[in-house]
Amino acid sequence: MATIAGAALFAIPVVAGGNNFIIALSFIFATYTTLALSWNIVGGFAGQLNLGHAAFFGVAAYTLALSTNAGMHPYVGVLAGGIAAIGMALLMSPLLKLRGDYFAIGTLSLTEAIKVAILNVHAYGIRLTPYQGLSRVQNYYFLATLLITVCVATFLIERSRIKLAFVSIRENEALASGSGVNLVKYKVLALVLSGFFTGLVGGIYGYNLLYVPAEHVFSIEWTIIPLFMVLIGGRGTLTGPLIGAVIYLGIYYVLQFTVTEISLVVFGLVVVLIIKFMPQGLIETLVVKKLGVRRTSIV
């Protein structure tokens, strides 16, 4: 199944026959799905409600813009953006001492502070010079490869002792600490992994856009939408964010083309209802509970 899904991702530009709309739609899907999987590492497995996910995305996009305009190859700039996001994660790591809502508010406040600081320096954003020989289709392939890489990383986490440490922290930090789990080590690890993958996405997105405005790349949408996808599909799984992304974007675009004027209102109600009546996500509610299938057998 995974092989088929991966092949389908790479076949989209060929099947689309150069249709820019389909390629752009696929790029958006791959972007948000990768962000959802990345957020799931720290928010789903480790249970840390990070509302500063956009900080990783924005810092990486700006790093990509500055490095590319300085003459660096864009894809090397994407890697530089991922490394910058790791730095952002380490800067954010002292906030991990806070718990629950306090951590969430702290990460959100830090993101807004960084956005304001960058706006004071680059009020109108940074425009990028296109690199000769690179196309939007190549950017999509790069992003699709990253999506598969994050899926593999999540798969490996699920089948390692790291997941046990993450989940124990999520369920009960005091008990996890008493059992010998190094809280600081594993919290920082989850934040760094989440930040690195998010940073790579931010870099690819920034180059594909060829314009990096702080208001956009530091927008809270890069946090809230992936978070909703994880909540809809189910946290702490590989399949949860994938299913959540398909459902979220599917509902969004169907409503955009059918009830345009009130699409956001209807969309908001649908998302709230899903979270209200399926708080554990679709994987947990429909598959694990209703069908009695063990979670480990479906992810």
Coordinates of C-alpha atoms in Angstrom, one line a residue:
M1 CA 0.0 0.0 0.0
A2 CA 2.8 2.4 0.9
T3 CA 4.6 1.6 -2.3
I4 CA 1.5 2.3 -4.3
A5 CA 0.9 5.6 -2.5
G6 CA 4.5 6.7 -3.1
A7 CA 4.3 5.8 -6.8
A8 CA 1.1 7.7 -7.1
L9 CA 2.7 10.8 -5.7
F10 CA 5.5 10.7 -8.3
A11 CA 3.1 9.9 -11.1
I12 CA 0.9 13.0 -10.6
P13 CA 2.9 15.4 -12.8
V14 CA 3.0 12.7 -15.6
V15 CA -0.7 12.0 -15.3
A16 CA -1.5 15.7 -15.1
G17 CA 0.2 16.2 -18.4
G18 CA 1.6 19.6 -17.4
N19 CA -1.7 20.9 -15.9
N20 CA -0.4 23.6 -13.6
F21 CA -3.6 23.6 -11.4
I22 CA -3.3 19.9 -10.6
I23 CA 0.4 20.2 -9.9
A24 CA -0.2 23.2 -7.7
L25 CA -3.0 21.4 -5.8
S26 CA -0.7 18.4 -5.3
F27 CA 2.1 20.6 -4.0
I28 CA -0.3 22.1 -1.5
F29 CA -1.4 18.7 -0.4
A30 CA 2.2 17.4 0.0
T31 CA 3.1 20.6 1.9
Y32 CA 0.3 20.4 4.5
T33 CA 0.6 16.6 4.9
T34 CA 4.3 16.8 5.6
L35 CA 3.7 19.6 8.1
A36 CA 1.0 17.5 9.8
L37 CA 3.3 14.5 10.1
S38 CA 6.0 16.8 11.4
W39 CA 3.7 18.4 14.0
N40 CA 2.6 14.9 15.0
I41 CA 6.0 14.0 16.2
V42 CA 6.0 16.6 19.0
G43 CA 2.3 17.1 19.4
G44 CA 1.0 13.7 18.7
F45 CA 3.6 11.3 20.0
A46 CA 5.1 13.4 22.8
G47 CA 2.0 15.3 23.6
Q48 CA 3.5 18.8 23.6
L49 CA 1.0 21.3 22.3
N50 CA 3.4 23.4 20.1
L51 CA 1.6 26.4 18.7
G52 CA 4.9 27.8 17.3
H53 CA 5.2 25.4 14.4
A54 CA 5.1 28.4 12.1
A55 CA 8.4 29.6 13.6
F56 CA 10.2 26.6 12.1
F57 CA 8.5 27.2 8.7
G58 CA 9.1 30.9 8.6
V59 CA 12.8 30.9 9.8
A60 CA 13.6 28.2 7.2
A61 CA 11.9 30.1 4.4
Y62 CA 13.8 33.3 5.3
T63 CA 17.1 31.3 5.5
L64 CA 16.4 29.8 2.1
A65 CA 15.7 33.3 0.6
L66 CA 18.8 34.9 2.0
S67 CA 21.1 32.0 1.1
T68 CA 19.7 31.6 -2.4
N69 CA 20.1 35.4 -3.1
A70 CA 23.6 35.1 -1.9
G71 CA 24.4 32.6 -4.6
M72 CA 23.7 29.2 -2.9
H73 CA 22.0 26.5 -4.8
P74 CA 18.3 26.5 -3.8
Y75 CA 18.2 22.9 -2.6
V76 CA 21.3 23.5 -0.5
G77 CA 19.4 26.5 0.8
V78 CA 16.5 24.2 1.7
L79 CA 18.9 22.1 3.9
A80 CA 20.3 25.3 5.4
G81 CA 16.7 26.2 6.3
G82 CA 16.2 22.9 8.0
I83 CA 19.3 23.5 10.0
A84 CA 18.1 27.0 10.9
A85 CA 14.8 25.4 12.1
I86 CA 16.8 23.1 14.4
G87 CA 18.4 26.2 15.9
M88 CA 14.9 27.6 16.3
A89 CA 13.8 24.4 18.1
L90 CA 16.8 24.6 20.5
L91 CA 15.9 28.3 21.1
M92 CA 12.4 27.2 21.9
S93 CA 13.5 24.2 24.0
P94 CA 13.6 26.1 27.4
L95 CA 9.9 26.5 27.1
L96 CA 9.5 22.8 27.4
K97 CA 9.8 23.3 31.2
L98 CA 6.3 24.8 30.9
R99 CA 3.4 22.4 30.7
G100 CA 0.0 22.3 28.9
D101 CA -1.5 25.7 28.0
Y102 CA 1.6 27.6 29.3
F103 CA 3.9 25.8 26.8
A104 CA 1.4 26.4 24.0
I105 CA 1.1 30.2 24.8
G106 CA 4.9 30.4 25.2
T107 CA 5.6 28.9 21.7
L108 CA 2.9 31.1 20.1
S109 CA 4.3 34.3 21.7
L110 CA 7.9 33.4 20.6
T111 CA 6.7 33.0 17.0
E112 CA 4.9 36.3 17.0
A113 CA 8.0 38.0 18.5
I114 CA 10.2 36.6 15.8
K115 CA 7.7 37.6 13.1
V116 CA 7.6 41.2 14.4
A117 CA 11.4 41.4 14.5
I118 CA 11.8 40.2 10.9
L119 CA 9.0 42.6 9.8
N120 CA 11.1 45.4 11.2
V121 CA 14.0 44.4 9.0
H122 CA 12.2 43.1 5.9
A123 CA 8.8 44.8 5.9
Y124 CA 8.0 43.8 2.4
G125 CA 9.6 40.4 2.4
I126 CA 12.3 39.0 0.1
R127 CA 12.0 38.2 -3.6
L128 CA 14.1 35.3 -4.9
T129 CA 15.8 35.1 -8.3
P130 CA 14.8 31.8 -10.1
Y131 CA 17.6 29.3 -10.4
Q132 CA 18.1 28.3 -14.0
G133 CA 17.2 24.7 -14.7
L134 CA 14.8 24.2 -11.8
S135 CA 11.1 24.0 -12.4
R136 CA 8.0 23.8 -10.2
V137 CA 7.6 20.1 -11.2
Q138 CA 11.1 19.5 -9.8
N139 CA 10.2 21.3 -6.6
Y140 CA 7.1 19.1 -6.3
Y141 CA 9.3 15.9 -6.7
F142 CA 11.7 17.3 -4.1
L143 CA 8.7 17.9 -1.7
A144 CA 7.2 14.4 -2.5
T145 CA 10.5 12.8 -1.6
L146 CA 10.5 14.7 1.7
L147 CA 6.9 13.6 2.4
I148 CA 7.9 10.0 1.9
T149 CA 11.0 10.5 4.1
V150 CA 8.9 11.9 6.9
C151 CA 6.5 8.9 6.6
V152 CA 9.5 6.5 6.8
A153 CA 10.8 8.5 9.9
T154 CA 7.4 8.3 11.6
F155 CA 7.2 4.6 10.7
L156 CA 10.6 4.0 12.4
I157 CA 9.6 6.0 15.4
E158 CA 6.4 4.0 15.9
R159 CA 8.5 0.8 16.0
S160 CA 11.2 2.0 18.3
R161 CA 11.8 2.6 22.0
I162 CA 11.6 6.3 21.2
K163 CA 7.9 6.0 20.8
L164 CA 7.5 4.4 24.2
A165 CA 9.4 7.3 25.7
F166 CA 7.4 9.9 23.8
V167 CA 4.0 8.3 24.7
S168 CA 4.9 7.9 28.4
I169 CA 5.7 11.6 28.5
R170 CA 2.4 12.4 26.8
E171 CA 0.4 10.3 29.2
N172 CA 2.0 11.1 32.5
E173 CA 5.3 13.1 32.8
A174 CA 5.7 12.4 36.5
L175 CA 5.3 8.6 36.1
A176 CA 7.6 8.7 33.0
S177 CA 10.3 10.5 35.0
G178 CA 9.9 8.1 37.9
S179 CA 10.4 5.2 35.4
G180 CA 13.7 6.5 34.3
V181 CA 12.7 8.4 31.1
N182 CA 14.9 11.5 30.5
L183 CA 12.1 14.1 30.0
V184 CA 14.4 16.8 28.7
K185 CA 16.2 14.6 26.2
Y186 CA 13.1 13.2 24.6
K187 CA 11.1 16.4 24.6
V188 CA 14.0 18.2 22.9
L189 CA 14.4 15.3 20.5
A190 CA 10.8 15.5 19.5
L191 CA 10.9 19.3 19.0
V192 CA 14.2 19.1 17.0
L193 CA 12.8 16.4 14.7
S194 CA 9.6 18.2 14.2
G195 CA 11.4 21.5 13.6
F196 CA 13.9 20.0 11.1
F197 CA 11.3 18.4 8.8
T198 CA 9.1 21.5 9.1
G199 CA 12.0 23.7 8.1
L200 CA 12.7 21.7 5.0
V201 CA 9.1 22.1 4.0
G202 CA 9.3 25.9 4.6
G203 CA 12.4 26.1 2.5
I204 CA 10.9 24.2 -0.5
Y205 CA 7.7 26.3 -0.2
G206 CA 9.6 29.6 -0.1
Y207 CA 11.6 28.7 -3.2
N208 CA 8.5 27.5 -5.0
L209 CA 6.8 30.8 -4.2
L210 CA 9.9 32.9 -5.1
Y211 CA 8.7 35.5 -2.6
V212 CA 9.0 35.2 1.2
P213 CA 6.9 37.7 3.1
A214 CA 7.1 37.5 6.9
E215 CA 3.3 38.0 7.4
H216 CA 2.7 34.9 5.3
V217 CA 5.5 32.4 6.2
F218 CA 5.0 33.1 9.9
S219 CA 1.2 32.9 9.7
I220 CA -0.5 30.8 12.3
E221 CA -2.1 28.8 9.6
W222 CA 1.1 26.8 9.3
T223 CA 0.5 25.7 12.8
I224 CA -3.3 25.4 13.1
I225 CA -4.1 23.6 9.8
P226 CA -1.6 20.7 10.5
L227 CA -2.8 20.6 14.1
F228 CA -6.4 20.1 12.8
M229 CA -5.3 17.5 10.4
V230 CA -3.7 15.5 13.2
L231 CA -6.8 15.9 15.4
I232 CA -9.1 14.8 12.7
G233 CA -7.1 11.7 11.7
G234 CA -5.7 10.8 15.1
R235 CA -2.6 11.7 16.9
G236 CA 0.4 9.5 17.6
T237 CA 0.0 7.4 14.4
L238 CA 1.4 7.4 10.9
T239 CA -2.0 7.0 9.2
G240 CA -3.8 9.6 11.3
P241 CA -2.2 12.7 9.8
L242 CA -2.4 11.3 6.3
I243 CA -6.1 10.6 6.6
G244 CA -6.7 13.9 8.4
A245 CA -4.9 15.8 5.5
V246 CA -7.1 14.1 2.9
I247 CA -10.3 14.8 4.8
Y248 CA -9.4 18.3 5.7
L249 CA -8.3 19.5 2.3
G250 CA -11.1 17.5 0.6
I251 CA -13.8 19.2 2.7
Y252 CA -12.1 22.6 2.3
Y253 CA -12.0 22.5 -1.5
V254 CA -15.4 20.9 -2.0
L255 CA -16.9 23.7 0.0
Q256 CA -14.9 26.3 -1.8
F257 CA -16.4 25.2 -5.1
T258 CA -20.0 24.6 -3.8
V259 CA -20.9 27.1 -1.1
T260 CA -18.2 29.7 -1.8
E261 CA -19.7 32.6 0.2
I262 CA -20.2 30.7 3.5
S263 CA -17.5 28.0 2.9
L264 CA -15.4 29.0 5.9
V265 CA -18.4 29.0 8.2
V266 CA -19.6 25.6 7.1
F267 CA -16.0 24.3 7.1
G268 CA -15.5 25.5 10.7
L269 CA -18.6 23.7 11.8
V270 CA -17.6 20.5 10.1
V271 CA -14.2 20.5 11.8
V272 CA -15.7 21.3 15.2
L273 CA -18.2 18.5 14.9
I274 CA -15.5 16.0 14.0
I275 CA -13.3 17.0 16.9
K276 CA -16.4 17.1 19.2
F277 CA -17.7 13.6 18.4
M278 CA -14.4 12.0 17.5
P279 CA -11.9 13.5 19.9
Q280 CA -9.4 10.7 19.4
G281 CA -9.5 11.1 15.6
L282 CA -10.9 8.9 12.9
I283 CA -8.3 6.1 13.3
E284 CA -9.0 5.6 17.0
T285 CA -12.8 6.1 16.7
L286 CA -13.7 4.2 13.5
V287 CA -11.0 1.6 13.2
V288 CA -9.7 0.8 16.7
K289 CA -12.9 1.1 18.7
K290 CA -15.6 0.2 16.2
L291 CA -13.8 -2.6 14.4
G292 CA -11.8 -3.8 17.4
V293 CA -8.5 -3.7 15.4
R294 CA -5.3 -3.1 17.3
R295 CA -3.6 0.2 16.5
T296 CA -0.3 -1.4 15.9
S297 CA -1.7 -3.6 13.1
I298 CA -3.0 -0.7 11.0
V299 CA -0.1 1.8 11.1

